[in-house]
């Protein structure tokens, strides 16, 4: 059982990282990038290709950072900036479109099957009570915790984080204090995109690279948002890990086909029972 | 085209004619087998898109569940045909019910939260189709697919390819007739109101919850029926047919044809199915094409894709509209009821907005609420109309307590209002005014789409009431104009006329004169006076003291959340305390000599 | 030029098609308070927003300390020494008092020690804030929020301050405290203030010059203490008929 839980947490770590990406752009620009998962999956395929060319892990990371940054910039300019001030759901369609484009591009180069992504670290399985786990799984969880905590600390303890949150809370008030909301939204957006692509060499060995993963990962990231609370970075970390564990336990106890259904169940129950999520804030509502 | 649309006889005749022509085409040798096959596919896509349009285009909620409902219809029909009874009609009806239920199911979470979560939940549902199919693999054939669906039979007769074509055309024609009747109806216009402003919908007595549920349920119906046809068409169901690619195609088709258009659905479906976008031709590039289209349309259409379902931009209107108002014929009988507000208090997270506020307004009276900024006037109005809940105190109409009820219920009880910024959807002036009656003479969905006498009666009454109010307000000249394109003063009067059309017991006006020039204020005042003379109860929140003097029978003065004093306008004007409160807090900084 | 901290000429601006302010002009001299009076909807807040750079103008010019800033972004105007206290005690309610003050110092590039000094200045002015440093601003009372809002704007030691209805919804004693701070800064440090107020007496108690707006237009400009000023003001508030005394 212990092995299943660790394994589940590793998968949950991937979800958490996607959700952290969502939350970062949400906190700083009230926008959610549906293509976040697309960055990760595209990164996986790119990583496989890079390994195939004999490039070192460091080079691979560098390429991923550059590619992620570039594509995120393009996405921001094309699919987000023109929508300034258009209302809440506008970027849903355009980032969904962008995600679809990413999927299409991947399909151009690769077939429909899932691809194995080698891990640049030790691949020797470790014996633990209940089974065996791969080192990459431990690294994934550790990275998710670091990134989640780090993002949270940035948002709550640093000046730049403070300015970013403030301008999201009240744009005009921020403007008169010399804060530049445009710049902040852009930078954080690109950083989120890079976060997405950079997690690929870690997530890939766990999930396998497959085009179908883009939509699935994107959606599960949303479930994490709902469970953890939109806007809570810690919520994204906790929620993601929790969902991963639930998935693993469900698969172990029943059948693989119930994996996604269980997550869907969590989603619906959360929305109905505690819409603001575990760490989210209550909204003042009209009667 | 307009003439065709408006005539009650011409449209059904043309509809029938087109249906017959399309039906007869293969028998006349005009269409061969491959063409009938293609046309069936176009019809199927059109059916699914029409469902999407109901929830997305009209109600304004984006749900991706169509592909899942399509799949549900297909699998259920296939199962029925193979294991229970092979009858097309049976499969169609069962699928329709399944679609209805699934539509409700996916809508319920969407009701509680914003559009994002509904879109996500429905997207997820589509992703789950392979898993659900796998779990029920005994019945569905699992990932291998469901094979061996027999040729369709209808009441014992086997339907060949042409037979299936005929049935498809009939189903599509019938559904679209109902769909068209839904869109062009009170219900359709209620959806427009809902889409543009749920607050407005509530203020007209429309239950947002109920209306959304109706929209969700209806959107599942056609998709599931299309699934029935699809299953029989192929004789085989593969889980992959009901996935993201189809979802994207449906969304794209909807947008191409115009998400609120009835006939545009066919255009979009035809383009997607027959044109260069079809998957088989595009092959590997299909997804990229869909994605690019989504981004482009999302960005370039003013207001994004959501803007397609929003009002269009205002265009300047000729000044003649203002002149028309001066000729308002003010003859109104509008029996009002007694409004009693007592001891009302309201707290907003630690800030006391109102403390023990109260006043009375009776039929044939205009009561004005005045006071400086922050005195709680608008809060009081919002409390009376049910948009906020009182922390203490009551609001009563002829002795019946309405405080504590949700806004739509309060509106149905007879409290109608206007807003500081007029909430005017993108409809003609006449339609806007008529929408004030939507909670009266309610006709159900069935009566609406079948145009039963009950619906026709409600429509007649709507029209009569609208005409009466338009005449009273002097708006008859602009009745056919787009209401949201008119100048502010006219829009305020339109809002007022709409509120009056709803046969209000009490009329609440929220700073209706602000931003208007003298002429417009006069027109507004004339209408209010007509209401008062006709026996109505009017409460107005106003800053313009001159207007208050000329219009109000009584004035209630609020300051810092409490009622300071009451009296006639003449009394209030010379009341020393009022001046102090109105012009500024006494004491504090010393006045200069 | 004349050395005014603020010069507005022929300003027409508004929202969408609706021009709320028409051809307005006014001045704020150093070490002086100009009050903009008028009833609700007269365009007072709109003028402030235009000066701060939150609203585009259709025609007219805005000059801060002699420099033409019409069309310039808000952060640029701030760097010229402009502070803006918006109406409704607008602070970042989810951030603590301390964080709000730090936000007031955004982009100044001060060292830790200097930042501390400025924060302490604010706490010295309003001790009640010091006691609540770590509280989210949303939990403060209205008066405390207003004190915080003003401190936030004063953090950069502005030369020109825009004040929007500082007395709204506040008890007179708090208004007194808050405006005394402003008065002191004017007298001691030459601060120029553009004050928007609905509460006429409060405004007249502090202002040196008065500009009266009605339906977006300037109907009167004068010095406080002029005879008949009061009558003009009341007329603009109560419109036709006025008030008989």
mmCIF file with all atom_site columns, N, CA and C in Angstrom, chain B residues 3-44:
data_model
loop_
_atom_site.group_PDB
_atom_site.id
_atom_site.type_symbol
_atom_site.label_atom_id
_atom_site.label_alt_id
_atom_site.label_comp_id
_atom_site.label_asym_id
_atom_site.label_entity_id
_atom_site.label_seq_id
_atom_site.pdbx_PDB_ins_code
_atom_site.Cartn_x
_atom_site.Cartn_y
_atom_site.Cartn_z
_atom_site.occupancy
_atom_site.B_iso_or_equiv
_atom_site.pdbx_formal_charge
_atom_site.auth_seq_id
_atom_site.auth_comp_id
_atom_site.auth_asym_id
_atom_site.auth_atom_id
_atom_site.pdbx_PDB_model_num
ATOM 1   N N  . UNK B 1 3  ? -39.966 38.952 -44.257 1.00 0.00 ? 3  UNK B N  1
ATOM 2   C CA . UNK B 1 3  ? -41.392 38.717 -44.477 1.00 0.00 ? 3  UNK B CA 1
ATOM 3   C C  . UNK B 1 3  ? -41.719 37.253 -44.220 1.00 0.00 ? 3  UNK B C  1
ATOM 4   N N  . UNK B 1 4  ? -40.845 36.409 -44.664 1.00 0.00 ? 4  UNK B N  1
ATOM 5   C CA . UNK B 1 4  ? -41.065 34.977 -44.438 1.00 0.00 ? 4  UNK B CA 1
ATOM 6   C C  . UNK B 1 4  ? -41.095 34.691 -42.955 1.00 0.00 ? 4  UNK B C  1
ATOM 7   N N  . UNK B 1 5  ? -40.123 35.300 -42.241 1.00 0.00 ? 5  UNK B N  1
ATOM 8   C CA . UNK B 1 5  ? -40.033 35.014 -40.817 1.00 0.00 ? 5  UNK B CA 1
ATOM 9   C C  . UNK B 1 5  ? -41.265 35.471 -40.066 1.00 0.00 ? 5  UNK B C  1
ATOM 10  N N  . UNK B 1 6  ? -41.743 36.634 -40.433 1.00 0.00 ? 6  UNK B N  1
ATOM 11  C CA . UNK B 1 6  ? -42.827 37.205 -39.631 1.00 0.00 ? 6  UNK B CA 1
ATOM 12  C C  . UNK B 1 6  ? -44.178 36.582 -39.926 1.00 0.00 ? 6  UNK B C  1
ATOM 13  N N  . UNK B 1 7  ? -44.387 36.119 -41.145 1.00 0.00 ? 7  UNK B N  1
ATOM 14  C CA . UNK B 1 7  ? -45.709 35.619 -41.492 1.00 0.00 ? 7  UNK B CA 1
ATOM 15  C C  . UNK B 1 7  ? -45.962 34.284 -40.821 1.00 0.00 ? 7  UNK B C  1
ATOM 16  N N  . UNK B 1 8  ? -47.103 34.163 -40.153 1.00 0.00 ? 8  UNK B N  1
ATOM 17  C CA . UNK B 1 8  ? -47.408 32.907 -39.472 1.00 0.00 ? 8  UNK B CA 1
ATOM 18  C C  . UNK B 1 8  ? -47.745 31.782 -40.435 1.00 0.00 ? 8  UNK B C  1
ATOM 19  N N  . UNK B 1 9  ? -48.038 32.100 -41.661 1.00 0.00 ? 9  UNK B N  1
ATOM 20  C CA . UNK B 1 9  ? -48.421 31.052 -42.607 1.00 0.00 ? 9  UNK B CA 1
ATOM 21  C C  . UNK B 1 9  ? -47.268 30.692 -43.527 1.00 0.00 ? 9  UNK B C  1
ATOM 22  N N  . UNK B 1 10 ? -46.580 31.700 -43.990 1.00 0.00 ? 10 UNK B N  1
ATOM 23  C CA . UNK B 1 10 ? -45.550 31.490 -44.997 1.00 0.00 ? 10 UNK B CA 1
ATOM 24  C C  . UNK B 1 10 ? -44.419 30.608 -44.496 1.00 0.00 ? 10 UNK B C  1
ATOM 25  N N  . UNK B 1 11 ? -44.000 30.837 -43.239 1.00 0.00 ? 11 UNK B N  1
ATOM 26  C CA . UNK B 1 11 ? -42.849 30.099 -42.736 1.00 0.00 ? 11 UNK B CA 1
ATOM 27  C C  . UNK B 1 11 ? -43.114 28.596 -42.659 1.00 0.00 ? 11 UNK B C  1
ATOM 28  N N  . UNK B 1 12 ? -44.200 28.162 -42.022 1.00 0.00 ? 12 UNK B N  1
ATOM 29  C CA . UNK B 1 12 ? -44.437 26.721 -41.973 1.00 0.00 ? 12 UNK B CA 1
ATOM 30  C C  . UNK B 1 12 ? -44.555 26.127 -43.371 1.00 0.00 ? 12 UNK B C  1
ATOM 31  N N  . UNK B 1 13 ? -45.178 26.862 -44.277 1.00 0.00 ? 13 UNK B N  1
ATOM 32  C CA . UNK B 1 13 ? -45.334 26.335 -45.638 1.00 0.00 ? 13 UNK B CA 1
ATOM 33  C C  . UNK B 1 13 ? -43.973 26.133 -46.285 1.00 0.00 ? 13 UNK B C  1
ATOM 34  N N  . UNK B 1 14 ? -43.122 27.151 -46.155 1.00 0.00 ? 14 UNK B N  1
ATOM 35  C CA . UNK B 1 14 ? -41.799 27.034 -46.759 1.00 0.00 ? 14 UNK B CA 1
ATOM 36  C C  . UNK B 1 14 ? -41.004 25.915 -46.103 1.00 0.00 ? 14 UNK B C  1
ATOM 37  N N  . UNK B 1 15 ? -41.144 25.816 -44.794 1.00 0.00 ? 15 UNK B N  1
ATOM 38  C CA . UNK B 1 15 ? -40.422 24.780 -44.057 1.00 0.00 ? 15 UNK B CA 1
ATOM 39  C C  . UNK B 1 15 ? -40.803 23.418 -44.610 1.00 0.00 ? 15 UNK B C  1
ATOM 40  N N  . UNK B 1 16 ? -42.115 23.220 -44.725 1.00 0.00 ? 16 UNK B N  1
ATOM 41  C CA . UNK B 1 16 ? -42.642 21.946 -45.246 1.00 0.00 ? 16 UNK B CA 1
ATOM 42  C C  . UNK B 1 16 ? -42.134 21.694 -46.663 1.00 0.00 ? 16 UNK B C  1
ATOM 43  N N  . UNK B 1 17 ? -42.154 22.724 -47.449 1.00 0.00 ? 17 UNK B N  1
ATOM 44  C CA . UNK B 1 17 ? -41.739 22.595 -48.856 1.00 0.00 ? 17 UNK B CA 1
ATOM 45  C C  . UNK B 1 17 ? -40.283 22.156 -48.938 1.00 0.00 ? 17 UNK B C  1
ATOM 46  N N  . UNK B 1 18 ? -39.430 22.844 -48.176 1.00 0.00 ? 18 UNK B N  1
ATOM 47  C CA . UNK B 1 18 ? -38.005 22.499 -48.204 1.00 0.00 ? 18 UNK B CA 1
ATOM 48  C C  . UNK B 1 18 ? -37.806 21.062 -47.739 1.00 0.00 ? 18 UNK B C  1
ATOM 49  N N  . UNK B 1 19 ? -38.506 20.705 -46.674 1.00 0.00 ? 19 UNK B N  1
ATOM 50  C CA . UNK B 1 19 ? -38.373 19.339 -46.152 1.00 0.00 ? 19 UNK B CA 1
ATOM 51  C C  . UNK B 1 19 ? -38.745 18.320 -47.230 1.00 0.00 ? 19 UNK B C  1
ATOM 52  N N  . UNK B 1 20 ? -39.854 18.589 -47.896 1.00 0.00 ? 20 UNK B N  1
ATOM 53  C CA . UNK B 1 20 ? -40.312 17.648 -48.924 1.00 0.00 ? 20 UNK B CA 1
ATOM 54  C C  . UNK B 1 20 ? -39.299 17.536 -50.061 1.00 0.00 ? 20 UNK B C  1
ATOM 55  N N  . UNK B 1 21 ? -38.781 18.675 -50.464 1.00 0.00 ? 21 UNK B N  1
ATOM 56  C CA . UNK B 1 21 ? -37.799 18.665 -51.557 1.00 0.00 ? 21 UNK B CA 1
ATOM 57  C C  . UNK B 1 21 ? -36.581 17.829 -51.169 1.00 0.00 ? 21 UNK B C  1
ATOM 58  N N  . UNK B 1 22 ? -36.071 18.100 -49.964 1.00 0.00 ? 22 UNK B N  1
ATOM 59  C CA . UNK B 1 22 ? -34.891 17.359 -49.517 1.00 0.00 ? 22 UNK B CA 1
ATOM 60  C C  . UNK B 1 22 ? -35.208 15.863 -49.414 1.00 0.00 ? 22 UNK B C  1
ATOM 61  N N  . UNK B 1 23 ? -36.429 15.572 -48.931 1.00 0.00 ? 23 UNK B N  1
ATOM 62  C CA . UNK B 1 23 ? -36.830 14.182 -48.782 1.00 0.00 ? 23 UNK B CA 1
ATOM 63  C C  . UNK B 1 23 ? -36.883 13.475 -50.122 1.00 0.00 ? 23 UNK B C  1
ATOM 64  N N  . UNK B 1 24 ? -37.459 14.170 -51.081 1.00 0.00 ? 24 UNK B N  1
ATOM 65  C CA . UNK B 1 24 ? -37.709 13.523 -52.365 1.00 0.00 ? 24 UNK B CA 1
ATOM 66  C C  . UNK B 1 24 ? -36.466 13.419 -53.235 1.00 0.00 ? 24 UNK B C  1
ATOM 67  N N  . UNK B 1 25 ? -35.469 14.197 -52.922 1.00 0.00 ? 25 UNK B N  1
ATOM 68  C CA . UNK B 1 25 ? -34.288 14.294 -53.802 1.00 0.00 ? 25 UNK B CA 1
ATOM 69  C C  . UNK B 1 25 ? -33.699 12.954 -54.223 1.00 0.00 ? 25 UNK B C  1
ATOM 70  N N  . UNK B 1 26 ? -33.446 12.039 -53.299 1.00 0.00 ? 26 UNK B N  1
ATOM 71  C CA . UNK B 1 26 ? -32.835 10.780 -53.753 1.00 0.00 ? 26 UNK B CA 1
ATOM 72  C C  . UNK B 1 26 ? -33.776 9.981  -54.653 1.00 0.00 ? 26 UNK B C  1
ATOM 73  N N  . UNK B 1 27 ? -35.086 10.092 -54.400 1.00 0.00 ? 27 UNK B N  1
ATOM 74  C CA . UNK B 1 27 ? -36.026 9.342  -55.233 1.00 0.00 ? 27 UNK B CA 1
ATOM 75  C C  . UNK B 1 27 ? -36.103 9.925  -56.613 1.00 0.00 ? 27 UNK B C  1
ATOM 76  N N  . UNK B 1 28 ? -35.856 11.220 -56.687 1.00 0.00 ? 28 UNK B N  1
ATOM 77  C CA . UNK B 1 28 ? -35.883 11.876 -57.997 1.00 0.00 ? 28 UNK B CA 1
ATOM 78  C C  . UNK B 1 28 ? -34.545 11.723 -58.707 1.00 0.00 ? 28 UNK B C  1
ATOM 79  N N  . UNK B 1 29 ? -33.658 10.972 -58.087 1.00 0.00 ? 29 UNK B N  1
ATOM 80  C CA . UNK B 1 29 ? -32.389 10.751 -58.753 1.00 0.00 ? 29 UNK B CA 1
ATOM 81  C C  . UNK B 1 29 ? -31.408 11.894 -58.583 1.00 0.00 ? 29 UNK B C  1
ATOM 82  N N  . UNK B 1 30 ? -31.747 12.865 -57.719 1.00 0.00 ? 30 UNK B N  1
ATOM 83  C CA . UNK B 1 30 ? -30.866 14.016 -57.570 1.00 0.00 ? 30 UNK B CA 1
ATOM 84  C C  . UNK B 1 30 ? -29.685 13.718 -56.665 1.00 0.00 ? 30 UNK B C  1
ATOM 85  N N  . UNK B 1 31 ? -29.858 12.755 -55.773 1.00 0.00 ? 31 UNK B N  1
ATOM 86  C CA . UNK B 1 31 ? -28.776 12.458 -54.839 1.00 0.00 ? 31 UNK B CA 1
ATOM 87  C C  . UNK B 1 31 ? -28.454 10.985 -54.893 1.00 0.00 ? 31 UNK B C  1
ATOM 88  N N  . UNK B 1 32 ? -27.154 10.684 -54.970 1.00 0.00 ? 32 UNK B N  1
ATOM 89  C CA . UNK B 1 32 ? -26.800 9.271  -54.918 1.00 0.00 ? 32 UNK B CA 1
ATOM 90  C C  . UNK B 1 32 ? -26.462 8.880  -53.490 1.00 0.00 ? 32 UNK B C  1
ATOM 91  N N  . UNK B 1 33 ? -26.046 7.634  -53.322 1.00 0.00 ? 33 UNK B N  1
ATOM 92  C CA . UNK B 1 33 ? -25.856 7.114  -51.973 1.00 0.00 ? 33 UNK B CA 1
ATOM 93  C C  . UNK B 1 33 ? -24.821 7.870  -51.179 1.00 0.00 ? 33 UNK B C  1
ATOM 94  N N  . UNK B 1 34 ? -23.710 8.205  -51.814 1.00 0.00 ? 34 UNK B N  1
ATOM 95  C CA . UNK B 1 34 ? -22.665 8.879  -51.041 1.00 0.00 ? 34 UNK B CA 1
ATOM 96  C C  . UNK B 1 34 ? -23.147 10.245 -50.578 1.00 0.00 ? 34 UNK B C  1
ATOM 97  N N  . UNK B 1 35 ? -23.967 10.884 -51.413 1.00 0.00 ? 35 UNK B N  1
ATOM 98  C CA . UNK B 1 35 ? -24.494 12.187 -51.022 1.00 0.00 ? 35 UNK B CA 1
ATOM 99  C C  . UNK B 1 35 ? -25.490 12.078 -49.884 1.00 0.00 ? 35 UNK B C  1
ATOM 100 N N  . UNK B 1 36 ? -26.361 11.083 -49.933 1.00 0.00 ? 36 UNK B N  1
ATOM 101 C CA . UNK B 1 36 ? -27.315 10.982 -48.817 1.00 0.00 ? 36 UNK B CA 1
ATOM 102 C C  . UNK B 1 36 ? -26.545 10.706 -47.524 1.00 0.00 ? 36 UNK B C  1
ATOM 103 N N  . UNK B 1 37 ? -25.491 9.904  -47.667 1.00 0.00 ? 37 UNK B N  1
ATOM 104 C CA . UNK B 1 37 ? -24.671 9.627  -46.499 1.00 0.00 ? 37 UNK B CA 1
ATOM 105 C C  . UNK B 1 37 ? -24.108 10.922 -45.925 1.00 0.00 ? 37 UNK B C  1
ATOM 106 N N  . UNK B 1 38 ? -23.544 11.761 -46.788 1.00 0.00 ? 38 UNK B N  1
ATOM 107 C CA . UNK B 1 38 ? -22.969 13.028 -46.356 1.00 0.00 ? 38 UNK B CA 1
ATOM 108 C C  . UNK B 1 38 ? -24.018 13.933 -45.730 1.00 0.00 ? 38 UNK B C  1
ATOM 109 N N  . UNK B 1 39 ? -25.175 13.983 -46.369 1.00 0.00 ? 39 UNK B N  1
ATOM 110 C CA . UNK B 1 39 ? -26.215 14.861 -45.852 1.00 0.00 ? 39 UNK B CA 1
ATOM 111 C C  . UNK B 1 39 ? -26.687 14.412 -44.468 1.00 0.00 ? 39 UNK B C  1
ATOM 112 N N  . UNK B 1 40 ? -26.716 13.093 -44.292 1.00 0.00 ? 40 UNK B N  1
ATOM 113 C CA . UNK B 1 40 ? -27.080 12.605 -42.951 1.00 0.00 ? 40 UNK B CA 1
ATOM 114 C C  . UNK B 1 40 ? -26.060 13.111 -41.937 1.00 0.00 ? 40 UNK B C  1
ATOM 115 N N  . UNK B 1 41 ? -24.785 13.024 -42.311 1.00 0.00 ? 41 UNK B N  1
ATOM 116 C CA . UNK B 1 41 ? -23.753 13.486 -41.385 1.00 0.00 ? 41 UNK B CA 1
ATOM 117 C C  . UNK B 1 41 ? -23.890 14.974 -41.094 1.00 0.00 ? 41 UNK B C  1
ATOM 118 N N  . UNK B 1 42 ? -24.220 15.748 -42.118 1.00 0.00 ? 42 UNK B N  1
ATOM 119 C CA . UNK B 1 42 ? -24.437 17.180 -41.896 1.00 0.00 ? 42 UNK B CA 1
ATOM 120 C C  . UNK B 1 42 ? -25.590 17.382 -40.923 1.00 0.00 ? 42 UNK B C  1
ATOM 121 N N  . UNK B 1 43 ? -26.659 16.618 -41.147 1.00 0.00 ? 43 UNK B N  1
ATOM 122 C CA . UNK B 1 43 ? -27.832 16.743 -40.266 1.00 0.00 ? 43 UNK B CA 1
ATOM 123 C C  . UNK B 1 43 ? -27.460 16.403 -38.830 1.00 0.00 ? 43 UNK B C  1
ATOM 124 N N  . UNK B 1 44 ? -26.646 15.357 -38.666 1.00 0.00 ? 44 UNK B N  1
ATOM 125 C CA . UNK B 1 44 ? -26.258 14.955 -37.315 1.00 0.00 ? 44 UNK B CA 1
ATOM 126 C C  . UNK B 1 44 ? -25.471 16.064 -36.634 1.00 0.00 ? 44 UNK B C  1
#
